[in-house]
PDB file of C-alpha atoms in Angstrom:
ATOM      1  CA  MET Z 187      27.409 -13.337 -15.323  1.00 54.00           C
ATOM      2  CA  VAL Z 188      29.356 -12.294 -12.169  1.00 58.00           C
ATOM      3  CA  VAL Z 189      31.156  -9.715 -13.507  1.00 58.00           C
ATOM      4  CA  ALA Z 190      27.743  -8.236 -15.034  1.00 57.00           C
ATOM      5  CA  SER Z 191      26.152  -8.550 -11.978  1.00 58.00           C
ATOM      6  CA  ALA Z 192      28.926  -6.643 -10.016  1.00 62.00           C
ATOM      7  CA  LEU Z 193      28.936  -3.946 -12.484  1.00 60.00           C
ATOM      8  CA  VAL Z 194      25.075  -3.625 -12.191  1.00 61.00           C
ATOM      9  CA  VAL Z 195      25.213  -3.521  -8.062  1.00 63.00           C
ATOM     10  CA  ALA Z 196      28.131  -0.891  -8.391  1.00 65.00           C
ATOM     11  CA  GLY Z 197      26.166   1.202 -10.893  1.00 63.00           C
ATOM     12  CA  ARG Z 198      22.881   1.071  -8.417  1.00 67.00           C
ATOM     13  CA  ALA Z 199      25.023   2.127  -5.635  1.00 68.00           C
ATOM     14  CA  VAL Z 200      26.350   5.076  -7.619  1.00 76.00           C
ATOM     15  CA  PHE Z 201      23.633   6.278  -9.197  1.00 79.00           C
ATOM     16  CA  TYR Z 202      20.988   5.899  -6.481  1.00 84.00           C
ATOM     17  CA  ARG Z 203      23.277   7.313  -3.502  1.00 82.00           C
ATOM     18  CA  ASP Z 204      21.225  10.155  -3.056  1.00 86.00           C
ATOM     19  CA  VAL Z 205      17.727   8.849  -4.314  1.00 89.00           C
ATOM     20  CA  VAL Z 206      17.517   5.997  -1.790  1.00 89.00           C
ATOM     21  CA  PRO Z 207      18.373   8.110   1.505  1.00 91.00           C
ATOM     22  CA  GLU Z 208      15.617  10.654   0.640  1.00 91.00           C
ATOM     23  CA  LEU Z 209      13.209   8.426   0.005  1.00 92.00           C
ATOM     24  CA  VAL Z 210      13.801   6.735   3.588  1.00 93.00           C
ATOM     25  CA  ARG Z 211      13.909  10.295   4.947  1.00 93.00           C
ATOM     26  CA  ALA Z 212      10.409  10.864   3.296  1.00 91.00           C
ATOM     27  CA  TRP Z 213       9.003   7.638   5.092  1.00 91.00           C
ATOM     28  CA  GLY Z 214       9.988   9.308   8.443  1.00 90.00           C
ATOM     29  CA  THR Z 215       8.940  12.982   7.773  1.00 89.00           C
ATOM     30  CA  ASP Z 216       5.691  12.236   5.603  1.00 84.00           C
ATOM     31  CA  ASP Z 217       2.841  10.247   8.284  1.00 82.00           C
ATOM     32  CA  ASN Z 218       1.045   9.296   5.003  1.00 83.00           C
ATOM     33  CA  TYR Z 219       3.999   7.152   3.945  1.00 88.00           C
ATOM     34  CA  SER Z 220       5.578   6.112   7.571  1.00 87.00           C
ATOM     35  CA  HIS Z 221       4.623   2.350   6.106  1.00 88.00           C
ATOM     36  CA  GLY Z 222       7.378   2.942   3.858  1.00 90.00           C
ATOM     37  CA  TYR Z 223       9.803   1.253   6.431  1.00 93.00           C
ATOM     38  CA  LEU Z 224       7.902  -2.031   6.160  1.00 92.00           C
ATOM     39  CA  ILE Z 225       7.912  -2.382   2.243  1.00 94.00           C
ATOM     40  CA  PRO Z 226      11.175  -3.441   1.513  1.00 94.00           C
ATOM     41  CA  PRO Z 227      11.486  -6.262   4.191  1.00 94.00           C
ATOM     42  CA  ILE Z 228       8.082  -7.550   3.058  1.00 93.00           C
ATOM     43  CA  ALA Z 229       9.052  -7.630  -0.589  1.00 94.00           C
ATOM     44  CA  ALA Z 230      12.422  -9.121   0.431  1.00 94.00           C
ATOM     45  CA  TYR Z 231      10.626 -11.655   2.216  1.00 93.00           C
ATOM     46  CA  LEU Z 232       8.277 -12.291  -0.789  1.00 92.00           C
ATOM     47  CA  ALA Z 233      11.158 -12.948  -3.249  1.00 93.00           C
ATOM     48  CA  TRP Z 234      12.767 -15.142  -0.449  1.00 94.00           C
ATOM     49  CA  GLU Z 235       9.424 -17.381  -0.549  1.00 91.00           C
ATOM     50  CA  ARG Z 236       9.618 -17.734  -4.223  1.00 92.00           C
ATOM     51  CA  ARG Z 237      13.218 -18.446  -4.356  1.00 91.00           C
ATOM     52  CA  ARG Z 238      12.294 -22.643  -5.123  1.00 92.00           C
ATOM     53  CA  LYS Z 239      10.061 -21.448  -8.246  1.00 93.00           C
ATOM     54  CA  PHE Z 240      13.049 -18.805  -9.238  1.00 92.00           C
ATOM     55  CA  MET Z 241      15.389 -21.627  -9.265  1.00 92.00           C
ATOM     56  CA  GLU Z 242      13.148 -24.003 -11.210  1.00 91.00           C
ATOM     57  CA  ALA Z 243      12.439 -21.579 -13.653  1.00 91.00           C
ATOM     58  CA  PRO Z 244      14.429 -21.934 -17.110  1.00 90.00           C
ATOM     59  CA  GLU Z 245      17.695 -19.480 -16.899  1.00 83.00           C
ATOM     60  CA  GLY Z 246      18.488 -17.191 -19.833  1.00 83.00           C
ATOM     61  CA  SER Z 247      19.653 -13.709 -19.738  1.00 83.00           C
ATOM     62  CA  SER Z 248      18.081 -11.198 -22.004  1.00 85.00           C
ATOM     63  CA  LEU Z 249      19.398  -8.352 -23.857  1.00 87.00           C
ATOM     64  CA  PHE Z 250      16.106  -6.512 -23.160  1.00 91.00           C
ATOM     65  CA  GLY Z 251      16.992  -6.280 -19.673  1.00 89.00           C
ATOM     66  CA  LEU Z 252      19.686  -3.995 -20.313  1.00 88.00           C
ATOM     67  CA  VAL Z 253      17.393  -1.711 -22.505  1.00 92.00           C
ATOM     68  CA  VAL Z 254      15.042  -1.761 -19.077  1.00 93.00           C
ATOM     69  CA  VAL Z 255      18.233  -0.671 -17.227  1.00 90.00           C
ATOM     70  CA  LEU Z 256      19.124   1.937 -19.398  1.00 91.00           C
ATOM     71  CA  GLY Z 257      15.832   3.315 -19.593  1.00 93.00           C
ATOM     72  CA  SER Z 258      15.277   3.434 -16.103  1.00 92.00           C
ATOM     73  CA  LEU Z 259      18.732   5.096 -15.826  1.00 91.00           C
ATOM     74  CA  LEU Z 260      17.340   7.752 -18.366  1.00 93.00           C
ATOM     75  CA  VAL Z 261      14.050   8.261 -16.225  1.00 93.00           C
ATOM     76  CA  LEU Z 262      16.608   8.911 -13.283  1.00 91.00           C
ATOM     77  CA  ALA Z 263      18.127  11.528 -15.295  1.00 91.00           C
ATOM     78  CA  LEU Z 264      15.089  13.182 -16.173  1.00 91.00           C
ATOM     79  CA  GLY Z 265      13.723  13.074 -12.815  1.00 89.00           C
ATOM     80  CA  VAL Z 266      17.141  14.879 -11.427  1.00 87.00           C
ATOM     81  CA  LEU Z 267      16.963  17.321 -14.048  1.00 87.00           C
ATOM     82  CA  GLY Z 268      13.319  17.970 -13.437  1.00 80.00           C
ATOM     83  CA  ILE Z 269      13.655  17.710  -9.926  1.00 78.00           C
ATOM     84  CA  GLU Z 270      11.071  15.325  -9.913  1.00 83.00           C
ATOM     85  CA  LEU Z 271      11.725  12.967  -7.085  1.00 87.00           C
ATOM     86  CA  PHE Z 272       8.578  10.307  -8.074  1.00 90.00           C
ATOM     87  CA  LEU Z 273      10.650   9.648 -11.331  1.00 91.00           C
ATOM     88  CA  THR Z 274      13.699   9.002  -9.914  1.00 91.00           C
ATOM     89  CA  ARG Z 275      12.158   6.664  -7.033  1.00 92.00           C
ATOM     90  CA  VAL Z 276      10.228   4.612  -9.804  1.00 94.00           C
ATOM     91  CA  SER Z 277      13.180   4.497 -11.870  1.00 93.00           C
ATOM     92  CA  LEU Z 278      14.808   2.394  -9.089  1.00 93.00           C
ATOM     93  CA  VAL Z 279      12.096  -0.272  -9.108  1.00 94.00           C
ATOM     94  CA  GLY Z 280      12.484  -0.440 -13.052  1.00 93.00           C
ATOM     95  CA  LEU Z 281      16.289  -0.686 -12.509  1.00 93.00           C
ATOM     96  CA  LEU Z 282      15.871  -3.592 -10.331  1.00 93.00           C
ATOM     97  CA  GLY Z 283      13.257  -5.463 -12.612  1.00 93.00           C
ATOM     98  CA  GLY Z 284      15.693  -4.842 -15.688  1.00 92.00           C
ATOM     99  CA  THR Z 285      18.710  -6.147 -13.764  1.00 91.00           C
ATOM    100  CA  VAL Z 286      16.388  -9.459 -12.955  1.00 92.00           C
ATOM    101  CA  LEU Z 287      15.411  -9.660 -16.457  1.00 93.00           C
ATOM    102  CA  PHE Z 288      19.182  -8.882 -18.076  1.00 90.00           C
ATOM    103  CA  LEU Z 289      20.798 -11.662 -15.454  1.00 90.00           C
ATOM    104  CA  PHE Z 290      18.073 -14.550 -15.541  1.00 91.00           C
ATOM    105  CA  GLY Z 291      15.653 -13.834 -18.304  1.00 91.00           C
ATOM    106  CA  TRP Z 292      11.896 -13.517 -18.616  1.00 92.00           C
ATOM    107  CA  ALA Z 293      10.766 -16.627 -16.604  1.00 93.00           C
ATOM    108  CA  ARG Z 294      12.511 -16.126 -13.877  1.00 93.00           C
ATOM    109  CA  LEU Z 295      11.445 -12.316 -13.787  1.00 93.00           C
ATOM    110  CA  ARG Z 296       7.854 -13.794 -14.215  1.00 94.00           C
ATOM    111  CA  VAL Z 297       8.394 -15.483 -10.789  1.00 93.00           C
ATOM    112  CA  MET Z 298       9.773 -12.059  -9.072  1.00 94.00           C
ATOM    113  CA  VAL Z 299       6.968  -9.847 -10.561  1.00 94.00           C
ATOM    114  CA  PHE Z 300       4.756  -9.583  -7.546  1.00 93.00           C
ATOM    115  CA  PRO Z 301       7.710  -8.341  -5.267  1.00 94.00           C
ATOM    116  CA  LEU Z 302       8.942  -6.139  -7.599  1.00 94.00           C
ATOM    117  CA  ALA Z 303       5.802  -4.566  -8.126  1.00 94.00           C
ATOM    118  CA  PHE Z 304       4.778  -4.233  -4.289  1.00 94.00           C
ATOM    119  CA  LEU Z 305       8.170  -2.151  -4.100  1.00 94.00           C
ATOM    120  CA  VAL Z 306       5.837   0.835  -5.998  1.00 94.00           C
ATOM    121  CA  LEU Z 307       3.920   0.984  -2.623  1.00 92.00           C
ATOM    122  CA  MET Z 308       6.940   2.602  -0.655  1.00 92.00           C
ATOM    123  CA  ILE Z 309       7.312   5.678  -3.383  1.00 93.00           C
ATOM    124  CA  PRO Z 310       5.358   8.941  -2.425  1.00 91.00           C
ATOM    125  CA  LEU Z 311       2.676   9.741  -4.908  1.00 89.00           C
ATOM    126  CA  PRO Z 312       3.595  13.209  -6.753  1.00 88.00           C
ATOM    127  CA  GLN Z 313       1.864  15.742  -4.994  1.00 84.00           C
ATOM    128  CA  ILE Z 314      -0.655  16.974  -7.876  1.00 86.00           C
ATOM    129  CA  VAL Z 315      -1.598  13.281  -7.839  1.00 86.00           C
ATOM    130  CA  PHE Z 316      -1.883  13.251  -4.092  1.00 85.00           C
ATOM    131  CA  ASN Z 317      -4.149  16.332  -3.907  1.00 83.00           C
ATOM    132  CA  GLN Z 318      -6.368  14.982  -6.927  1.00 87.00           C
ATOM    133  CA  ILE Z 319      -7.139  12.141  -4.526  1.00 86.00           C
ATOM    134  CA  ALA Z 320      -6.874  13.816  -1.018  1.00 85.00           C
ATOM    135  CA  PHE Z 321      -9.461  16.561  -1.791  1.00 85.00           C
ATOM    136  CA  PRO Z 322     -12.459  14.504  -3.113  1.00 88.00           C
ATOM    137  CA  LEU Z 323     -11.863  12.287  -0.183  1.00 88.00           C
ATOM    138  CA  GLN Z 324     -12.417  15.382   2.384  1.00 87.00           C
ATOM    139  CA  LEU Z 325     -15.364  16.199   0.734  1.00 88.00           C
ATOM    140  CA  ILE Z 326     -16.756  12.468   0.843  1.00 90.00           C
ATOM    141  CA  ALA Z 327     -15.584  12.274   4.604  1.00 88.00           C
ATOM    142  CA  SER Z 328     -17.580  15.642   5.303  1.00 89.00           C
ATOM    143  CA  GLN Z 329     -20.621  14.542   3.495  1.00 90.00           C
ATOM    144  CA  PHE Z 330     -20.779  11.420   5.027  1.00 91.00           C
ATOM    145  CA  GLY Z 331     -19.928  12.808   8.421  1.00 88.00           C
ATOM    146  CA  GLU Z 332     -22.925  15.398   7.795  1.00 90.00           C
ATOM    147  CA  ALA Z 333     -25.061  12.718   7.039  1.00 92.00           C
ATOM    148  CA  VAL Z 334     -24.648  10.770  10.289  1.00 91.00           C
ATOM    149  CA  ILE Z 335     -24.770  13.993  12.397  1.00 91.00           C
ATOM    150  CA  ARG Z 336     -27.873  14.931  11.133  1.00 91.00           C
ATOM    151  CA  ALA Z 337     -29.286  11.458  11.448  1.00 91.00           C
ATOM    152  CA  ALA Z 338     -28.106  11.743  15.233  1.00 90.00           C
ATOM    153  CA  ASP Z 339     -30.648  14.794  15.473  1.00 90.00           C
ATOM    154  CA  ILE Z 340     -27.492  17.076  15.772  1.00 88.00           C
ATOM    155  CA  PRO Z 341     -28.291  20.216  13.802  1.00 90.00           C
ATOM    156  CA  VAL Z 342     -25.226  20.932  11.321  1.00 89.00           C
ATOM    157  CA  LEU Z 343     -24.346  23.070   8.342  1.00 87.00           C
ATOM    158  CA  ARG Z 344     -21.633  21.637   5.764  1.00 88.00           C
ATOM    159  CA  GLU Z 345     -19.743  24.226   3.930  1.00 86.00           C
ATOM    160  CA  GLY Z 346     -17.644  22.292   1.582  1.00 83.00           C
ATOM    161  CA  ASN Z 347     -15.091  20.522   4.127  1.00 83.00           C
ATOM    162  CA  VAL Z 348     -16.202  22.204   7.069  1.00 86.00           C
ATOM    163  CA  LEU Z 349     -18.995  21.174   9.218  1.00 87.00           C
ATOM    164  CA  VAL Z 350     -20.474  23.997  11.274  1.00 87.00           C
ATOM    165  CA  LEU Z 351     -21.998  22.616  14.562  1.00 87.00           C
ATOM    166  CA  ALA Z 352     -24.044  24.990  17.078  1.00 84.00           C
ATOM    167  CA  ASN Z 353     -20.770  25.025  19.469  1.00 82.00           C
ATOM    168  CA  MET Z 354     -17.865  25.016  17.006  1.00 82.00           C
ATOM    169  CA  SER Z 355     -16.645  24.236  13.364  1.00 84.00           C
ATOM    170  CA  LEU Z 356     -15.004  21.319  12.464  1.00 83.00           C
ATOM    171  CA  GLU Z 357     -12.622  21.272   9.317  1.00 81.00           C
ATOM    172  CA  VAL Z 358     -11.956  18.010   7.648  1.00 80.00           C
ATOM    173  CA  ALA Z 359      -8.289  18.800   6.775  1.00 75.00           C
ATOM    174  CA  GLU Z 360      -6.189  16.860   4.373  1.00 68.00           C
ATOM    175  CA  ALA Z 361      -4.956  14.988   7.412  1.00 66.00           C
ATOM    176  CA  CYS Z 362      -8.434  13.891   8.243  1.00 70.00           C
ATOM    177  CA  SER Z 363      -9.079  12.960   4.523  1.00 71.00           C
ATOM    178  CA  GLY Z 364      -8.470   9.232   4.845  1.00 76.00           C
ATOM    179  CA  ILE Z 365      -5.968   8.963   2.532  1.00 81.00           C
ATOM    180  CA  ARG Z 366      -3.403   8.041   5.111  1.00 81.00           C
ATOM    181  CA  SER Z 367      -5.684   5.357   6.061  1.00 82.00           C
ATOM    182  CA  LEU Z 368      -6.405   4.587   2.656  1.00 87.00           C
ATOM    183  CA  ILE Z 369      -2.571   4.034   1.579  1.00 87.00           C
ATOM    184  CA  SER Z 370      -1.692   1.599   4.358  1.00 87.00           C
ATOM    185  CA  LEU Z 371      -5.135   0.007   4.554  1.00 89.00           C
ATOM    186  CA  LEU Z 372      -4.472  -0.758   0.826  1.00 90.00           C
ATOM    187  CA  THR Z 373      -0.563  -2.150   1.368  1.00 90.00           C
ATOM    188  CA  LEU Z 374      -2.318  -4.519   4.307  1.00 90.00           C
ATOM    189  CA  ALA Z 375      -5.078  -5.767   2.188  1.00 91.00           C
ATOM    190  CA  ILE Z 376      -2.306  -6.737  -0.691  1.00 92.00           C
ATOM    191  CA  VAL Z 377      -0.286  -8.637   1.932  1.00 91.00           C
ATOM    192  CA  PHE Z 378      -3.426 -10.330   3.470  1.00 90.00           C
ATOM    193  CA  GLY Z 379      -4.918 -11.051   0.263  1.00 89.00           C
ATOM    194  CA  TYR Z 380      -1.576 -12.606  -0.749  1.00 89.00           C
ATOM    195  CA  ILE Z 381      -1.294 -14.656   2.462  1.00 87.00           C
ATOM    196  CA  GLY Z 382      -5.014 -15.352   2.969  1.00 85.00           C
ATOM    197  CA  ASP Z 383      -6.173 -16.671  -0.353  1.00 86.00           C
ATOM    198  CA  THR Z 384      -4.886 -18.602  -3.507  1.00 86.00           C
ATOM    199  CA  ARG Z 385      -6.884 -17.512  -5.844  1.00 89.00           C
ATOM    200  CA  ASN Z 386      -5.827 -13.960  -8.100  1.00 88.00           C
ATOM    201  CA  TRP Z 387      -9.057 -12.930  -8.676  1.00 90.00           C
ATOM    202  CA  ALA Z 388     -10.200 -13.022  -4.891  1.00 90.00           C
ATOM    203  CA  ARG Z 389      -6.441 -11.150  -3.867  1.00 90.00           C
ATOM    204  CA  VAL Z 390      -7.326  -8.259  -6.582  1.00 91.00           C
ATOM    205  CA  LEU Z 391     -11.051  -8.170  -4.698  1.00 92.00           C
ATOM    206  CA  ILE Z 392      -9.801  -8.104  -1.387  1.00 91.00           C
ATOM    207  CA  ALA Z 393      -7.080  -5.380  -2.446  1.00 91.00           C
ATOM    208  CA  LEU Z 394      -9.768  -3.193  -3.911  1.00 91.00           C
ATOM    209  CA  SER Z 395     -12.339  -3.696  -0.977  1.00 91.00           C
ATOM    210  CA  ALA Z 396      -9.715  -1.375   1.101  1.00 90.00           C
ATOM    211  CA  ILE Z 397     -11.021   1.525  -1.127  1.00 89.00           C
ATOM    212  CA  PRO Z 398     -14.553   1.452   0.365  1.00 90.00           C
ATOM    213  CA  VAL Z 399     -13.578   0.280   3.875  1.00 90.00           C
ATOM    214  CA  ALA Z 400     -11.235   3.006   4.041  1.00 88.00           C
ATOM    215  CA  VAL Z 401     -13.600   5.695   2.950  1.00 88.00           C
ATOM    216  CA  ILE Z 402     -16.449   4.724   5.128  1.00 90.00           C
ATOM    217  CA  THR Z 403     -14.621   3.937   8.140  1.00 89.00           C
ATOM    218  CA  ASN Z 404     -12.988   7.547   8.077  1.00 87.00           C
ATOM    219  CA  GLY Z 405     -16.458   9.012   7.319  1.00 88.00           C
ATOM    220  CA  ALA Z 406     -17.706   7.248  10.550  1.00 89.00           C
ATOM    221  CA  ARG Z 407     -14.633   8.674  12.319  1.00 87.00           C
ATOM    222  CA  VAL Z 408     -15.500  12.418  11.146  1.00 88.00           C
ATOM    223  CA  ALA Z 409     -19.208  11.717  12.212  1.00 88.00           C
ATOM    224  CA  GLY Z 410     -18.154  10.247  15.637  1.00 87.00           C
ATOM    225  CA  THR Z 411     -15.812  13.283  16.060  1.00 86.00           C
ATOM    226  CA  GLY Z 412     -18.773  15.857  15.213  1.00 86.00           C
ATOM    227  CA  ILE Z 413     -21.099  14.049  17.587  1.00 87.00           C
ATOM    228  CA  GLY Z 414     -18.261  14.133  20.278  1.00 85.00           C
ATOM    229  CA  ALA Z 415     -17.489  17.630  19.971  1.00 83.00           C
ATOM    230  CA  HIS Z 416     -21.391  18.655  19.947  1.00 82.00           C
ATOM    231  CA  TYR Z 417     -21.499  16.984  23.526  1.00 82.00           C
ATOM    232  CA  TYR Z 418     -18.093  17.379  25.046  1.00 80.00           C
ATOM    233  CA  GLY Z 419     -16.689  20.589  23.088  1.00 76.00           C
ATOM    234  CA  ALA Z 420     -13.287  20.882  21.064  1.00 73.00           C
ATOM    235  CA  ALA Z 421     -11.697  18.366  23.550  1.00 70.00           C
ATOM    236  CA  ALA Z 422     -13.407  15.345  21.530  1.00 67.00           C
ATOM    237  CA  ALA Z 423     -12.048  16.851  18.133  1.00 67.00           C
ATOM    238  CA  GLU Z 424      -8.329  17.330  19.034  1.00 71.00           C
ATOM    239  CA  GLY Z 425      -5.562  15.930  21.258  1.00 63.00           C
ATOM    240  CA  PHE Z 426      -5.271  12.163  22.425  1.00 60.00           C
ATOM    241  CA  PHE Z 427      -8.943  11.306  21.534  1.00 69.00           C
ATOM    242  CA  HIS Z 428      -8.525  12.607  17.870  1.00 67.00           C
ATOM    243  CA  GLU Z 429      -5.166  10.449  17.528  1.00 71.00           C
ATOM    244  CA  PHE Z 430      -6.789   7.587  19.355  1.00 73.00           C
ATOM    245  CA  SER Z 431      -9.869   7.592  17.187  1.00 74.00           C
ATOM    246  CA  GLY Z 432      -7.481   7.285  14.114  1.00 75.00           C
ATOM    247  CA  TRP Z 433      -6.056   4.213  15.410  1.00 80.00           C
ATOM    248  CA  LEU Z 434      -9.357   2.835  16.439  1.00 84.00           C
ATOM    249  CA  VAL Z 435     -10.862   3.315  12.967  1.00 84.00           C
ATOM    250  CA  PHE Z 436      -8.010   1.748  11.121  1.00 84.00           C
ATOM    251  CA  VAL Z 437      -8.298  -1.459  13.453  1.00 87.00           C
ATOM    252  CA  ALA Z 438     -11.961  -1.365  12.577  1.00 88.00           C
ATOM    253  CA  ALA Z 439     -11.348  -0.909   8.992  1.00 88.00           C
ATOM    254  CA  PHE Z 440      -9.102  -3.953   9.113  1.00 87.00           C
ATOM    255  CA  ALA Z 441     -11.692  -5.994  11.134  1.00 90.00           C
ATOM    256  CA  LEU Z 442     -14.310  -5.227   8.477  1.00 91.00           C
ATOM    257  CA  MET Z 443     -11.901  -6.110   5.369  1.00 88.00           C
ATOM    258  CA  LEU Z 444     -11.370  -9.529   7.496  1.00 88.00           C
ATOM    259  CA  LEU Z 445     -15.132  -9.781   7.617  1.00 91.00           C
ATOM    260  CA  LEU Z 446     -15.511  -9.183   3.806  1.00 89.00           C
ATOM    261  CA  HIS Z 447     -12.938 -11.832   3.252  1.00 88.00           C
ATOM    262  CA  ARG Z 448     -14.842 -14.619   5.484  1.00 90.00           C
ATOM    263  CA  LEU Z 449     -17.974 -13.919   3.341  1.00 91.00           C
ATOM    264  CA  LEU Z 450     -16.081 -14.254   0.324  1.00 89.00           C
ATOM    265  CA  LEU Z 451     -14.971 -17.726   1.389  1.00 88.00           C
ATOM    266  CA  LEU Z 452     -18.573 -18.557   2.477  1.00 90.00           C
ATOM    267  CA  VAL Z 453     -19.833 -17.269  -0.990  1.00 88.00           C
ATOM    268  CA  ALA Z 454     -16.863 -18.741  -2.892  1.00 87.00           C
ATOM    269  CA  PRO Z 455     -14.756 -21.163  -1.034  1.00 86.00           C
ATOM    270  CA  ASP Z 456     -10.928 -21.212  -1.886  1.00 75.00           C
ATOM    271  CA  ARG Z 457     -10.341 -25.074  -2.735  1.00 73.00           C
ATOM    272  CA  ARG Z 458      -6.816 -25.272  -2.002  1.00 66.00           C
ATOM    273  CA  THR Z 459      -5.047 -28.442  -2.887  1.00 45.00           C
ATOM    274  CA  PRO Z 460      -4.574 -30.381   0.404  1.00 44.00           C
ATOM    275  CA  PRO Z 461      -1.090 -31.198   1.199  1.00 43.00           C
ATOM    276  CA  PRO Z 462      -0.105 -35.088   0.529  1.00 43.00           C
ATOM    277  CA  SER Z 463      -0.589 -37.109   3.394  1.00 42.00           C
ATOM    278  CA  ALA Z 464       2.082 -38.803   5.276  1.00 41.00           C
ATOM    279  CA  PRO Z 465       2.571 -42.485   3.954  1.00 42.00           C
ATOM    280  CA  ALA Z 466       0.916 -45.014   6.388  1.00 41.00           C
ATOM    281  CA  ILE Z 467       2.856 -46.810   8.658  1.00 42.00           C
ATOM    282  CA  VAL Z 468       1.760 -50.900   8.851  1.00 41.00           C
ATOM    283  CA  THR Z 469       3.113 -52.873  11.398  1.00 38.00           C
ATOM    284  CA  ALA Z 470       3.059 -56.436  10.995  1.00 38.00           C
ATOM    285  CA  GLY Z 471       2.509 -59.059  13.774  1.00 37.00           C
TER     286      GLY Z 471
END
């Protein structure tokens, strides 16, 4: 077992010597995935938290894990040959899962499924998939902004993802589509759901709530930017105020998600098993 573990670790270091540095570099250069730095430490914490269950689960190596490892290496090779970074990075998660299965068996792998799956959030989406998500979000944000701006009795004309005001035009660019806050908020929702609730269905619901919350709050940001631009000009749509509104909207989105969780607890309370009480101390005399 020790020899097999050493071989797996050595093989991972050799085969992924370029993949991991490139992945870390992507976190630093792509603002949409700057949260990637936090994913491995959080996954490591989740795995450490499950260490007792892991040790209590029956141990037994599985040869199928070796098949998963070899399959992951094949995916790595295909990704390298096809210059497809997504495949090379996903294969790393597959390799880790296959390693656990090969060395420790199915029971212990099941204990570690969530921390391993959580690592997928650190991998940037393929550009073609990213664009398929970002552009509809741009249109939704611009439509939402147009509706709110009109409701504020401000004349506006929308042409695709461009809002034409009386004094200027606002383009809801890819960076303003909300996909950045959606990815970050989804990651935060998964962690929050795991910590804040014990029911799997509630955790899934909390994670899914991040999608409409991110869309609504980003649409509100676009609308606020349009209203501000109408009254104060271009200064309200660029520079410090634009960046600050992004942070403010993210905080508002997280607060809204907390509110939704509180409402969920009111409708369907989380009946946790109370911890055993300390034995009573009886004094004689």
